[in-house]
Tab-separated table of C-alpha atoms in Angstrom:
chain	number	residue	atom	x	y	z
P	239	MET	CA	-22.143	15.766	-18.878
P	240	LYS	CA	-20.937	16.555	-15.375
P	241	TYR	CA	-22.791	18.768	-12.885
P	242	LYS	CA	-21.948	22.455	-12.467
P	243	SER	CA	-22.325	22.295	-8.687
P	244	GLN	CA	-19.282	19.985	-8.622
P	245	LYS	CA	-17.157	23.116	-8.963
P	246	VAL	CA	-17.464	23.643	-5.202
P	247	ALA	CA	-15.297	20.528	-4.756
P	248	TYR	CA	-12.348	22.373	-6.299
P	249	TRP	CA	-12.318	24.979	-3.530
P	250	PHE	CA	-12.394	22.351	-0.810
P	251	PHE	CA	-9.449	20.691	-2.543
P	252	ALA	CA	-7.640	24.055	-2.670
P	253	LEU	CA	-8.211	24.520	1.080
P	254	SER	CA	-6.957	20.986	1.644
P	255	MET	CA	-3.707	21.729	-0.244
P	256	LEU	CA	-3.146	24.939	1.749
P	257	LEU	CA	-3.638	23.112	5.050
P	258	LEU	CA	-1.272	20.342	3.896
P	259	VAL	CA	1.464	22.927	3.277
P	260	LEU	CA	0.961	24.406	6.752
P	261	GLN	CA	1.057	20.944	8.303
P	262	LEU	CA	4.399	20.234	6.653
P	263	VAL	CA	5.831	23.552	7.876
P	264	TYR	CA	5.028	22.632	11.480
P	265	GLY	CA	6.408	19.152	10.902
P	266	PHE	CA	9.738	20.701	9.928
P	267	VAL	CA	9.658	22.879	13.056
P	268	MET	CA	9.437	19.696	15.140
P	269	GLY	CA	12.080	17.942	13.059
P	270	PHE	CA	14.620	20.733	13.513
P	271	ALA	CA	13.893	20.782	17.253
P	272	ARG	CA	14.640	17.052	17.394
P	273	ILE	CA	18.139	17.568	15.982
P	274	GLY	CA	18.956	20.430	18.345
P	275	MET	CA	18.030	23.347	16.060
P	276	ASP	CA	15.195	24.637	18.230
P	277	ASN	CA	15.638	28.314	17.402
P	278	LEU	CA	11.892	28.871	17.055
P	279	HIS	CA	11.097	27.563	20.537
P	280	GLU	CA	10.211	30.977	21.944
P	281	ILE	CA	7.732	31.545	19.105
P	282	ILE	CA	6.521	27.992	18.447
P	283	PRO	CA	7.184	25.616	21.377
P	284	PHE	CA	7.388	21.924	20.520
P	285	ASN	CA	4.015	21.115	22.110
P	286	THR	CA	2.339	23.851	20.058
P	287	ALA	CA	3.984	22.654	16.845
P	288	ARG	CA	2.880	19.096	17.564
P	289	ALA	CA	-0.722	20.081	18.287
P	290	VAL	CA	-0.933	22.173	15.108
P	291	HIS	CA	0.783	19.454	13.034
P	292	THR	CA	-1.600	16.680	14.124
P	293	ASN	CA	-4.740	18.837	13.985
P	294	LEU	CA	-3.900	20.137	10.505
P	295	LEU	CA	-3.491	16.521	9.404
P	296	VAL	CA	-7.089	15.823	10.411
P	297	VAL	CA	-8.480	19.034	8.904
P	298	TRP	CA	-6.711	18.806	5.512
P	299	LEU	CA	-7.931	15.223	5.142
P	300	LEU	CA	-11.482	16.169	6.169
P	301	SER	CA	-11.412	19.058	3.681
P	302	GLY	CA	-10.351	16.565	1.020
P	303	PHE	CA	-13.116	14.136	2.024
P	304	MET	CA	-15.691	16.935	1.840
P	305	GLY	CA	-14.412	17.971	-1.582
P	306	ALA	CA	-14.612	14.330	-2.688
P	307	ALA	CA	-18.217	14.114	-1.486
P	308	TYR	CA	-19.184	17.336	-3.272
P	309	TYR	CA	-17.697	15.885	-6.473
P	310	ILE	CA	-18.905	12.280	-6.174
P	311	ILE	CA	-22.413	12.597	-4.724
P	312	PRO	CA	-23.920	14.780	-7.522
P	313	GLU	CA	-22.499	12.410	-10.120
P	314	GLU	CA	-23.663	9.282	-8.344
P	315	ALA	CA	-27.109	10.759	-7.554
P	316	GLN	CA	-27.368	12.213	-11.082
P	317	ARG	CA	-28.501	15.648	-9.972
P	318	GLU	CA	-27.061	19.013	-8.961
P	319	LEU	CA	-26.201	19.776	-5.326
P	320	VAL	CA	-29.353	20.991	-3.561
P	321	ASN	CA	-27.833	24.343	-2.530
P	322	VAL	CA	-24.455	25.484	-3.843
P	323	LYS	CA	-24.435	28.778	-1.905
P	324	LEU	CA	-24.727	26.939	1.415
P	325	ALA	CA	-21.812	24.719	0.367
P	326	TYR	CA	-19.642	27.826	-0.031
P	327	VAL	CA	-20.864	29.097	3.357
P	328	GLN	CA	-19.800	25.779	4.844
P	329	LEU	CA	-16.372	26.053	3.182
P	330	ILE	CA	-15.748	29.578	4.489
P	331	SER	CA	-16.936	28.744	8.008
P	332	LEU	CA	-14.692	25.652	8.087
P	333	ALA	CA	-11.688	27.778	7.111
P	334	VAL	CA	-12.540	30.436	9.728
P	335	VAL	CA	-12.868	27.878	12.535
P	336	GLY	CA	-9.532	26.348	11.474
P	337	VAL	CA	-7.735	29.700	11.536
P	338	ILE	CA	-9.134	30.575	14.981
P	339	ALA	CA	-8.079	27.170	16.348
P	340	ILE	CA	-4.522	27.346	14.964
P	341	VAL	CA	-3.957	30.903	16.170
P	342	GLY	CA	-5.463	29.967	19.545
P	343	TYR	CA	-3.000	27.101	19.984
P	344	HIS	CA	-0.144	29.604	19.889
P	345	PHE	CA	-1.730	31.408	22.852
P	346	ASN	CA	-2.477	28.213	24.804
P	347	TYR	CA	-6.171	28.412	23.937
P	348	TRP	CA	-6.946	24.714	23.820
P	349	GLU	CA	-8.223	21.777	25.856
P	350	GLY	CA	-4.880	19.960	25.985
P	351	ARG	CA	-6.372	16.573	24.985
P	352	LYS	CA	-4.197	14.858	22.386
P	353	PHE	CA	-5.743	15.038	18.888
P	354	LEU	CA	-8.810	16.827	20.317
P	355	GLU	CA	-7.128	20.037	21.447
P	356	ILE	CA	-9.730	22.305	19.829
P	357	PRO	CA	-11.430	24.523	22.478
P	358	ARG	CA	-15.001	23.681	23.467
P	359	PRO	CA	-16.682	26.777	21.909
P	360	LEU	CA	-15.123	25.853	18.563
P	361	ASP	CA	-16.375	22.280	19.006
P	362	TYR	CA	-19.934	23.561	18.723
P	363	LEU	CA	-19.072	25.502	15.559
P	364	VAL	CA	-17.532	22.364	14.063
P	365	VAL	CA	-20.740	20.443	14.815
P	366	VAL	CA	-22.866	23.115	13.089
P	367	ASN	CA	-20.509	23.129	10.102
P	368	VAL	CA	-20.593	19.360	9.707
P	369	LEU	CA	-24.388	19.247	10.121
P	370	LEU	CA	-24.694	21.722	7.257
P	371	PHE	CA	-22.346	19.606	5.135
P	372	LEU	CA	-24.247	16.391	5.878
P	373	GLY	CA	-27.587	18.084	5.197
P	374	LEU	CA	-26.418	19.137	1.732
P	375	ILE	CA	-24.903	15.762	0.870
P	376	LEU	CA	-27.755	13.594	2.173
P	377	ALA	CA	-30.468	15.808	0.681
P	378	THR	CA	-28.731	15.637	-2.696
P	379	LEU	CA	-28.401	11.872	-2.456
P	380	PHE	CA	-31.991	11.164	-1.443
P	381	LYS	CA	-33.477	13.590	-3.986
P	382	GLY	CA	-31.317	12.086	-6.718
P	383	LYS	CA	-32.326	9.776	-9.536
P	384	ARG	CA	-30.321	6.875	-8.144
P	385	LYS	CA	-28.769	5.720	-4.874
P	386	THR	CA	-25.655	3.686	-5.557
P	387	THR	CA	-23.773	1.525	-3.083
P	388	THR	CA	-20.703	3.705	-3.637
P	389	ALA	CA	-22.582	6.865	-2.675
P	390	LEU	CA	-24.295	5.199	0.297
P	391	VAL	CA	-21.022	3.833	1.747
P	392	LEU	CA	-19.316	7.211	1.329
P	393	SER	CA	-22.274	9.007	2.945
P	394	MET	CA	-22.477	6.444	5.741
P	395	GLY	CA	-18.787	6.947	6.518
P	396	LEU	CA	-19.211	10.731	6.628
P	397	LEU	CA	-22.346	10.485	8.805
P	398	PHE	CA	-20.748	8.110	11.308
P	399	ALA	CA	-17.626	10.290	11.428
P	400	ALA	CA	-19.840	13.209	12.476
P	401	LEU	CA	-21.677	11.156	15.107
P	402	LEU	CA	-18.441	9.788	16.569
P	403	TYR	CA	-17.128	13.324	17.076
P	404	LEU	CA	-19.735	13.819	19.821
P	405	PRO	CA	-18.254	11.423	22.471
P	406	GLY	CA	-15.120	13.578	22.440
P	407	MET	CA	-17.209	16.500	23.649
P	408	LEU	CA	-18.485	14.731	26.781
P	409	PRO	CA	-17.090	16.353	29.972
P	410	PHE	CA	-15.412	14.045	32.529
P	411	ASP	CA	-13.507	14.685	35.743
P	412	SER	CA	-11.823	11.287	35.439
P	413	GLN	CA	-8.784	10.973	33.180
P	414	VAL	CA	-9.617	7.302	32.618
P	415	LYS	CA	-13.177	8.016	31.451
P	416	ASP	CA	-11.996	10.895	29.293
P	417	SER	CA	-9.388	8.685	27.600
P	418	PHE	CA	-11.927	5.884	27.172
P	419	PHE	CA	-14.327	8.056	25.146
P	420	ARG	CA	-11.630	10.118	23.436
P	421	TRP	CA	-10.532	6.991	21.616
P	422	TRP	CA	-14.079	6.569	20.302
P	423	VAL	CA	-13.320	9.631	18.229
P	424	VAL	CA	-9.681	9.045	17.346
P	425	HIS	CA	-9.644	5.269	16.800
P	426	LEU	CA	-13.136	4.801	15.387
P	427	TRP	CA	-12.416	7.554	12.896
P	428	VAL	CA	-9.087	6.400	11.516
P	429	GLU	CA	-9.534	2.645	11.976
P	430	GLY	CA	-13.292	2.559	11.470
P	431	VAL	CA	-15.530	4.972	9.605
P	432	TRP	CA	-12.740	6.716	7.670
P	433	GLU	CA	-12.118	3.326	6.063
P	434	LEU	CA	-15.694	3.502	4.752
P	435	ILE	CA	-14.961	6.943	3.286
P	436	MET	CA	-11.797	5.562	1.716
P	437	GLY	CA	-13.733	2.559	0.401
P	438	GLY	CA	-16.398	4.790	-1.175
P	439	ILE	CA	-13.843	7.021	-2.895
P	440	LEU	CA	-11.803	3.994	-3.978
P	441	SER	CA	-14.894	2.353	-5.466
P	442	PHE	CA	-15.828	5.514	-7.408
P	443	LEU	CA	-12.311	5.881	-8.806
P	444	LEU	CA	-12.030	2.228	-9.834
P	445	ILE	CA	-15.397	2.378	-11.618
P	446	LYS	CA	-14.205	5.434	-13.561
P	447	LEU	CA	-10.608	4.376	-14.204
P	448	THR	CA	-10.800	0.632	-14.897
P	449	GLY	CA	-14.052	0.221	-16.828
P	450	VAL	CA	-15.046	-2.781	-14.688
P	451	ASP	CA	-18.811	-3.129	-14.165
P	452	ARG	CA	-20.199	-1.219	-11.200
P	453	GLU	CA	-21.916	-4.346	-9.855
P	454	VAL	CA	-18.613	-6.223	-9.623
P	455	ILE	CA	-16.796	-3.391	-7.878
P	456	GLU	CA	-19.587	-2.592	-5.442
P	457	LYS	CA	-19.833	-6.217	-4.274
P	458	TRP	CA	-16.345	-5.771	-2.845
P	459	LEU	CA	-17.587	-2.791	-0.853
P	460	TYR	CA	-19.903	-5.024	1.177
P	461	VAL	CA	-16.924	-7.201	2.132
P	462	ILE	CA	-14.872	-4.152	3.161
P	463	VAL	CA	-17.721	-2.658	5.216
P	464	GLY	CA	-18.298	-5.971	6.992
P	465	ILE	CA	-14.635	-6.506	7.891
P	466	THR	CA	-14.252	-2.873	8.968
P	467	PHE	CA	-17.088	-3.104	11.471
P	468	LEU	CA	-16.117	-6.594	12.641
P	469	SER	CA	-12.555	-5.604	13.503
P	470	GLY	CA	-12.557	-1.826	13.911
P	471	VAL	CA	-15.123	-1.350	16.680
P	472	LEU	CA	-13.718	-3.806	19.228
P	473	GLY	CA	-10.214	-3.150	17.920
P	474	THR	CA	-10.479	0.096	19.900
P	475	GLY	CA	-9.382	-2.092	22.791
P	476	HIS	CA	-5.708	-1.778	21.871
P	477	HIS	CA	-5.883	1.820	23.121
P	478	TYR	CA	-7.283	0.617	26.455
P	479	TYR	CA	-4.403	-1.639	27.501
P	480	TYR	CA	-2.788	0.750	29.974
P	481	ILE	CA	-5.275	3.544	30.738
P	482	GLY	CA	-6.833	2.029	33.875
P	483	VAL	CA	-9.787	0.027	32.514
P	484	ASN	CA	-10.653	-3.662	33.028
P	485	LYS	CA	-8.067	-6.243	31.939
P	486	ILE	CA	-10.605	-7.844	29.564
P	487	TRP	CA	-9.545	-5.208	27.037
P	488	LEU	CA	-6.123	-6.868	26.785
P	489	ILE	CA	-7.872	-9.917	25.329
P	490	VAL	CA	-10.544	-8.134	23.283
P	491	GLY	CA	-8.112	-5.526	21.952
P	492	GLY	CA	-5.493	-8.112	21.064
P	493	ILE	CA	-7.871	-10.454	19.198
P	494	PHE	CA	-9.777	-7.853	17.197
P	495	SER	CA	-6.728	-5.706	16.495
P	496	ALA	CA	-5.181	-8.761	14.848
P	497	LEU	CA	-8.173	-8.749	12.451
P	498	GLU	CA	-7.891	-5.065	11.544
P	499	PRO	CA	-5.312	-5.538	8.751
P	500	LEU	CA	-7.890	-7.653	6.902
P	501	ALA	CA	-9.925	-4.583	5.924
P	502	PHE	CA	-6.868	-2.954	4.350
P	503	LEU	CA	-5.819	-6.254	2.757
P	504	ALA	CA	-9.310	-6.497	1.237
P	505	MET	CA	-8.972	-2.970	-0.182
P	506	ALA	CA	-5.528	-3.725	-1.635
P	507	LEU	CA	-6.729	-6.956	-3.258
P	508	PHE	CA	-9.892	-5.184	-4.405
P	509	ALA	CA	-7.965	-2.395	-6.166
P	510	VAL	CA	-5.344	-4.639	-7.789
P	511	ASN	CA	-7.953	-7.181	-8.885
P	512	MET	CA	-10.156	-4.518	-10.473
P	513	TYR	CA	-7.130	-3.025	-12.245
P	514	ARG	CA	-6.210	-6.423	-13.687
P	515	LYS	CA	-9.791	-6.996	-14.846
P	516	GLY	CA	-10.127	-3.518	-16.318
P	517	GLU	CA	-9.514	-2.238	-19.814
P	518	LYS	CA	-6.514	-0.095	-18.714
P	519	ARG	CA	-7.399	2.479	-21.360
P	520	HIS	CA	-8.219	5.483	-19.204
P	521	PRO	CA	-5.789	8.302	-20.086
P	522	ASN	CA	-5.532	9.671	-16.527
P	523	LYS	CA	-2.530	7.599	-15.466
P	524	MET	CA	-1.689	9.772	-12.441
P	525	ALA	CA	-5.132	9.256	-10.894
P	526	LEU	CA	-4.685	5.509	-11.406
P	527	TYR	CA	-1.218	5.555	-9.780
P	528	TRP	CA	-2.523	7.403	-6.712
P	529	THR	CA	-5.556	5.096	-6.469
P	530	LEU	CA	-3.603	1.832	-6.608
P	531	GLY	CA	-0.859	3.346	-4.435
P	532	ALA	CA	-3.377	4.284	-1.746
P	533	ALA	CA	-4.727	0.729	-1.584
P	534	ILE	CA	-1.284	-0.909	-1.400
P	535	VAL	CA	0.524	1.581	0.862
P	536	SER	CA	-2.426	1.669	3.282
P	537	PHE	CA	-2.159	-2.100	3.714
P	538	VAL	CA	1.542	-1.811	4.532
P	539	GLY	CA	1.295	1.283	6.757
P	540	ALA	CA	-2.046	0.792	8.475
P	541	GLY	CA	-2.316	-2.981	8.203
P	542	LEU	CA	1.103	-4.581	8.601
P	543	LEU	CA	2.883	-1.879	10.621
P	544	GLY	CA	-0.186	-1.453	12.811
P	545	PHE	CA	-0.313	-5.173	13.510
P	546	ALA	CA	3.435	-5.174	14.229
P	547	HIS	CA	2.921	-3.361	17.531
P	548	THR	CA	-0.745	-3.773	18.388
P	549	LEU	CA	-0.672	-7.036	20.388
P	550	PRO	CA	-0.371	-6.531	24.177
P	551	GLN	CA	2.827	-8.583	24.366
P	552	THR	CA	4.539	-6.134	21.984
P	553	ASN	CA	2.668	-2.966	22.838
P	554	ILE	CA	3.776	-3.080	26.463
P	555	TYR	CA	7.239	-2.111	25.164
P	556	THR	CA	6.402	0.034	22.137
P	557	HIS	CA	3.550	2.044	23.692
P	558	GLY	CA	4.285	5.776	23.622
P	559	THR	CA	7.447	5.453	21.529
P	560	LEU	CA	8.448	6.441	17.993
P	561	VAL	CA	7.279	3.023	16.799
P	562	THR	CA	3.797	4.558	16.895
P	563	ALA	CA	5.016	7.472	14.755
P	564	MET	CA	6.405	4.940	12.256
P	565	HIS	CA	3.000	3.301	11.895
P	566	GLY	CA	1.036	6.553	12.042
P	567	HIS	CA	2.871	8.390	9.283
P	568	LEU	CA	2.696	5.648	6.652
P	569	ALA	CA	-0.848	4.682	7.662
P	570	PHE	CA	-2.288	8.176	7.353
P	571	TRP	CA	-0.382	8.818	4.147
P	572	GLY	CA	-1.379	5.579	2.438
P	573	ALA	CA	-4.944	5.191	3.635
P	574	TYR	CA	-6.144	8.785	3.552
P	575	GLY	CA	-3.569	11.202	2.146
P	576	MET	CA	-3.073	9.269	-1.079
P	577	ILE	CA	-6.790	8.647	-1.647
P	578	VAL	CA	-7.455	12.405	-1.318
P	579	LEU	CA	-4.692	13.112	-3.843
P	580	ALA	CA	-6.179	10.387	-6.078
P	581	ILE	CA	-9.640	11.969	-6.226
P	582	ILE	CA	-8.079	15.395	-6.793
P	583	SER	CA	-5.966	14.004	-9.652
P	584	TYR	CA	-9.046	12.435	-11.210
P	585	SER	CA	-11.393	15.403	-10.814
P	586	LEU	CA	-9.097	18.336	-11.728
P	587	PRO	CA	-8.928	17.627	-15.502
P	588	ASN	CA	-12.708	17.220	-15.578
P	589	LEU	CA	-13.295	20.445	-13.626
P	590	THR	CA	-10.807	22.642	-15.477
P	591	GLY	CA	-10.516	21.083	-18.931
P	592	ARG	CA	-6.699	20.869	-18.711
P	593	LYS	CA	-5.679	17.274	-19.329
P	594	PHE	CA	-2.359	16.916	-17.461
P	595	TYR	CA	-2.895	13.180	-17.304
P	596	ASP	CA	0.684	11.947	-17.294
P	597	SER	CA	2.982	14.925	-16.819
P	598	THR	CA	6.584	14.842	-15.581
P	599	ARG	CA	5.497	16.990	-12.623
P	600	GLY	CA	2.840	14.441	-11.741
P	601	ARG	CA	5.253	11.527	-11.853
P	602	LEU	CA	7.845	13.400	-9.767
P	603	ALA	CA	5.144	14.267	-7.231
P	604	TYR	CA	4.112	10.627	-6.952
P	605	TRP	CA	7.523	9.017	-6.673
P	606	LEU	CA	9.325	11.651	-4.584
P	607	SER	CA	6.522	11.853	-2.026
P	608	ASN	CA	6.210	8.074	-1.709
P	609	ILE	CA	9.946	7.340	-1.560
P	610	GLY	CA	10.359	10.185	0.931
P	611	MET	CA	7.551	8.872	3.125
P	612	ILE	CA	8.951	5.333	3.070
P	613	GLY	CA	12.338	6.758	4.108
P	614	MET	CA	10.706	8.687	6.947
P	615	THR	CA	8.899	5.531	8.064
P	616	VAL	CA	12.162	3.561	8.165
P	617	ALA	CA	13.889	6.370	10.130
P	618	PHE	CA	11.016	6.480	12.633
P	619	GLY	CA	11.118	2.689	12.907
P	620	VAL	CA	14.866	2.465	13.585
P	621	ALA	CA	14.673	5.328	16.092
P	622	GLY	CA	11.634	3.714	17.726
P	623	VAL	CA	13.241	0.296	18.146
P	624	ALA	CA	16.382	1.936	19.576
P	625	GLN	CA	14.183	3.958	21.944
P	626	VAL	CA	12.376	0.819	23.114
P	627	TYR	CA	15.618	-0.966	23.957
P	628	LEU	CA	17.278	2.010	25.632
P	629	GLU	CA	14.224	3.050	27.676
P	630	ARG	CA	12.468	-0.227	28.402
P	631	LYS	CA	15.395	-2.639	28.571
P	632	PHE	CA	18.335	-0.506	29.699
P	633	LYS	CA	16.172	1.889	31.794
P	634	MET	CA	17.836	5.024	30.442
P	635	ASP	CA	16.275	8.422	31.100
P	636	PHE	CA	13.807	9.643	28.447
P	637	MET	CA	15.690	12.831	27.565
P	638	GLU	CA	19.008	11.009	27.481
P	639	VAL	CA	17.538	8.554	24.995
P	640	GLN	CA	16.319	11.420	22.799
P	641	GLN	CA	19.914	12.619	22.534
P	642	GLU	CA	21.113	9.140	21.600
P	643	ILE	CA	18.586	8.702	18.782
P	644	SER	CA	18.777	12.247	17.398
P	645	ILE	CA	20.990	11.093	14.503
P	646	HIS	CA	18.015	9.185	13.090
P	647	PHE	CA	16.134	12.462	12.823
P	648	VAL	CA	18.833	13.832	10.551
P	649	VAL	CA	18.036	10.972	8.174
P	650	LEU	CA	14.340	11.604	8.711
P	651	MET	CA	14.710	15.282	7.801
P	652	LEU	CA	16.501	14.381	4.570
P	653	CYS	CA	13.691	12.000	3.646
P	654	ALA	CA	11.114	14.592	4.698
P	655	THR	CA	12.757	17.068	2.321
P	656	MET	CA	12.281	14.575	-0.512
P	657	PHE	CA	8.659	14.066	0.543
P	658	VAL	CA	7.966	17.808	0.645
P	659	THR	CA	9.594	18.246	-2.779
P	660	GLY	CA	7.091	15.738	-4.157
P	661	ILE	CA	4.206	17.605	-2.525
P	662	VAL	CA	5.488	20.888	-3.993
P	663	PHE	CA	5.392	19.326	-7.486
P	664	TYR	CA	1.835	18.134	-6.785
P	665	ILE	CA	0.704	21.604	-5.702
P	666	ILE	CA	2.348	23.195	-8.756
P	667	ASP	CA	0.407	20.714	-10.882
P	668	PHE	CA	-2.762	21.648	-8.987
P	669	TYR	CA	-2.117	25.346	-9.675
P	670	LYS	CA	-1.326	24.748	-13.359
P	671	HIS	CA	-4.721	23.132	-13.862
P	672	GLY	CA	-6.346	26.506	-13.187
P	673	THR	CA	-9.871	26.995	-11.844
P	674	PRO	CA	-13.025	25.092	-12.864
P	675	THR	CA	-15.270	26.202	-15.722
P	676	ASP	CA	-18.792	25.274	-16.809
P	677	GLU	CA	-17.493	24.570	-20.317
P	678	ALA	CA	-14.987	22.006	-19.029
P	679	LEU	CA	-17.662	20.205	-17.023
P	680	GLU	CA	-20.033	20.092	-19.995
P	681	ALA	CA	-17.305	18.650	-22.204
P	682	SER	CA	-15.970	16.075	-19.702
P	683	PRO	CA	-16.973	12.426	-20.113
P	684	ALA	CA	-19.710	10.903	-17.966
């Protein structure tokens, strides 16, 4: 038997899918602007589209993480959520804050700090919202019948993510100090505590999908947590190379950034090894595809492509170019986007009772989105390398270089169309599952 309070997870997943669609719309606005079709500039300037695009990325992933926690924690703790009504209050308030922020960006109501553009009054509302979320999750966990390593790692990742949001709220008159602490939020989220969230979700899914003993799978989690903290914290230094801080960060950032791919390598080996050990009898093939895909693609996007331009000797040329976009798109997609889609694919049949385990729509969603994203990554990479040579080596003007590399964005837009087509199939599949029912949860396997 599942737990009826898990139904709240569905609505967080629905919000996540809506925000993903909006993020893709603004991505296309930027893409068309890059190839000279900037007809929406008067309504949506490029800087506004970029701010909305990157902020929606963070919020749709966080909505997915919250939905995952509301699904996983009751099951791991073996008890209902302590207060379902407050969970719905938290969902509605999160959506309201998001709408106010996005609308505000179009009227230049923001702080103007990359990735942390949200205005200060909304920062406080975000803190209250996340405190409510953490209170519900942690109270459920500690009042539960059991406290598993999977649940503790997931909760620890969510708690640290909340705590690391606070340095981004510190006021500074110095641009150097502001940048120094801003990266505590941005880097230590995506290359630190979010990896713990990913590891917790990955562990839960592998336990359910492979049939391998919990003890075996959760031992791997300790390895992943250790490597994440060893490399991720001091790996922040690769953002400090050229912002005006002490030169020691060139050494510290370079050494520990070189270790960062190990956490993603451990997750990839972990997932593949558990799959090979498992019974391979679980009928939900799409959830398994997304789970294994997340582990492997995250290693390529976050691990290998991150390492490719993280050392100071390379980063001095690639810093602030499209090479970063190459790494960023595949990293976020593999490490976090795919794991959110994996937990949604696993939980939807259990919540709704509709067993679309291996549908044509599901397969099209998986392959079109992944092939499209790989194509986008290659286009960003080729454009980025060309940009590095033209700007850094041949000293061409920035805007002149953008004209020269615009052809690569035509290719990127074609690949993005394929990616979006895959996401559309996924959302249709989500819609076809319908809404959750108590009967479906009672009938679903433990």
